[in-house]
XYZ file of C-alpha atoms in Angstrom:
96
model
C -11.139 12.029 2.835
C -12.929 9.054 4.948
C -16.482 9.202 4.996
C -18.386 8.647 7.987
C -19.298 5.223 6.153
C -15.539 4.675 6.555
C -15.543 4.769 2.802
C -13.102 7.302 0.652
C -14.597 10.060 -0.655
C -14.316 11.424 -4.173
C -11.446 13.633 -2.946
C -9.881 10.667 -0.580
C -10.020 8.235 -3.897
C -7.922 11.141 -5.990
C -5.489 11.870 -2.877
C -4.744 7.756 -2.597
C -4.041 7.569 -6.394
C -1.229 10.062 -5.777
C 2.272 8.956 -5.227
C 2.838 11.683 -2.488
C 2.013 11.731 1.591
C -1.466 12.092 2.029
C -1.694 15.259 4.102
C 0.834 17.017 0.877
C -1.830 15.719 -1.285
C -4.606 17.004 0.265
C -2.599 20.267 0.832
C -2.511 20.798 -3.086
C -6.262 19.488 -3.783
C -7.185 22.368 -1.018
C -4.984 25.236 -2.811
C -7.452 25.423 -5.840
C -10.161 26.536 -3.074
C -8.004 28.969 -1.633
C -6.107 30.145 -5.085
C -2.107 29.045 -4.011
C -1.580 26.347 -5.972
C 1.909 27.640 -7.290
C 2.798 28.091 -3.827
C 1.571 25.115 -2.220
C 3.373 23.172 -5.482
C 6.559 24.693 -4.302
C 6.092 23.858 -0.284
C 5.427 20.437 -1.809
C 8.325 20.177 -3.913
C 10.589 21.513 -0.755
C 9.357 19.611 1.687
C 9.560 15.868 -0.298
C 12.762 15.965 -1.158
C 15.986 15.461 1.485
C 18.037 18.794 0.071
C 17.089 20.861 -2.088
C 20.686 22.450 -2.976
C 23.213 21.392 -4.568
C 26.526 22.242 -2.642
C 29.702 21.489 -5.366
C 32.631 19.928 -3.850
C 35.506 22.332 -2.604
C 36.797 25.628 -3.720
C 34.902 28.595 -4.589
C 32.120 27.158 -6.366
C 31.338 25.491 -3.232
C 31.761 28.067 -0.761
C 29.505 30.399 -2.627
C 26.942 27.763 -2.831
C 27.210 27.430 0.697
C 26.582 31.363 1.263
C 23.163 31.193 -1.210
C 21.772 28.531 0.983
C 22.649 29.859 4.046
C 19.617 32.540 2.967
C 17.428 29.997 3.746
C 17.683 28.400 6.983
C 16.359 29.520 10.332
C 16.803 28.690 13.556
C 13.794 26.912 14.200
C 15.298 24.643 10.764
C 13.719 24.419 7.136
C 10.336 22.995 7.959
C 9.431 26.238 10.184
C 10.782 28.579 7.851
C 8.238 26.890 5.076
C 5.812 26.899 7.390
C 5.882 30.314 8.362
C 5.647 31.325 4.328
C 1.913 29.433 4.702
C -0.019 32.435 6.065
C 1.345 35.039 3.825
C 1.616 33.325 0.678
C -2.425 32.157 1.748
C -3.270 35.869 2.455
C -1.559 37.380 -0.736
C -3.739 34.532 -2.651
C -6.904 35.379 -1.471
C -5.923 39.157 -2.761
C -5.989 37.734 -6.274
């Protein structure tokens, strides 16, 4: 995204104009190459936001919210569990 000129490069002058970290930016410019873009979208969308669920307050609206997002987590915490979707969801893309 930095030339060796230390200038930006076509791609590092589109990844600065967007309002997102750089390496999520330059995630989603590189999912055209590898054909993910609806998946990389989604990793972006999970990973810039604090929480992505919505737990209600008390009774059983809220414990059955609770149970749904329980399907997500891991051990290792959200971030790995995205991250280990990367390889599959980059494999089943280049299937396409």
């Amino acid at each position: 995204m930095v030339g060796e000129d230390g200038r930006l490069t076509v791609v590092g002058e589109k990844v600065a104009e967007w309002p997102v970290e750089v390496n999520i930016a330059g995630a989603l410019f590189s999912s055209k190459e590898y054909k993910c873009s609806e998946e990389m979208l989604t990793i972006a969308a999970m990973v810039s936001v604090q929480d992505v669920f919505v737990i209600p307050e008390g009774g059983s609206a809220g414990a059955l919210a609770e149970l749904e997002r329980r399907k997500f987590t891991a051990e290792e915490g959200p971030i790995m569990r995205s991250s280990a979707m990367v390889p599959p969801l980059l494999g089943a893309a280049s299937t396409r």
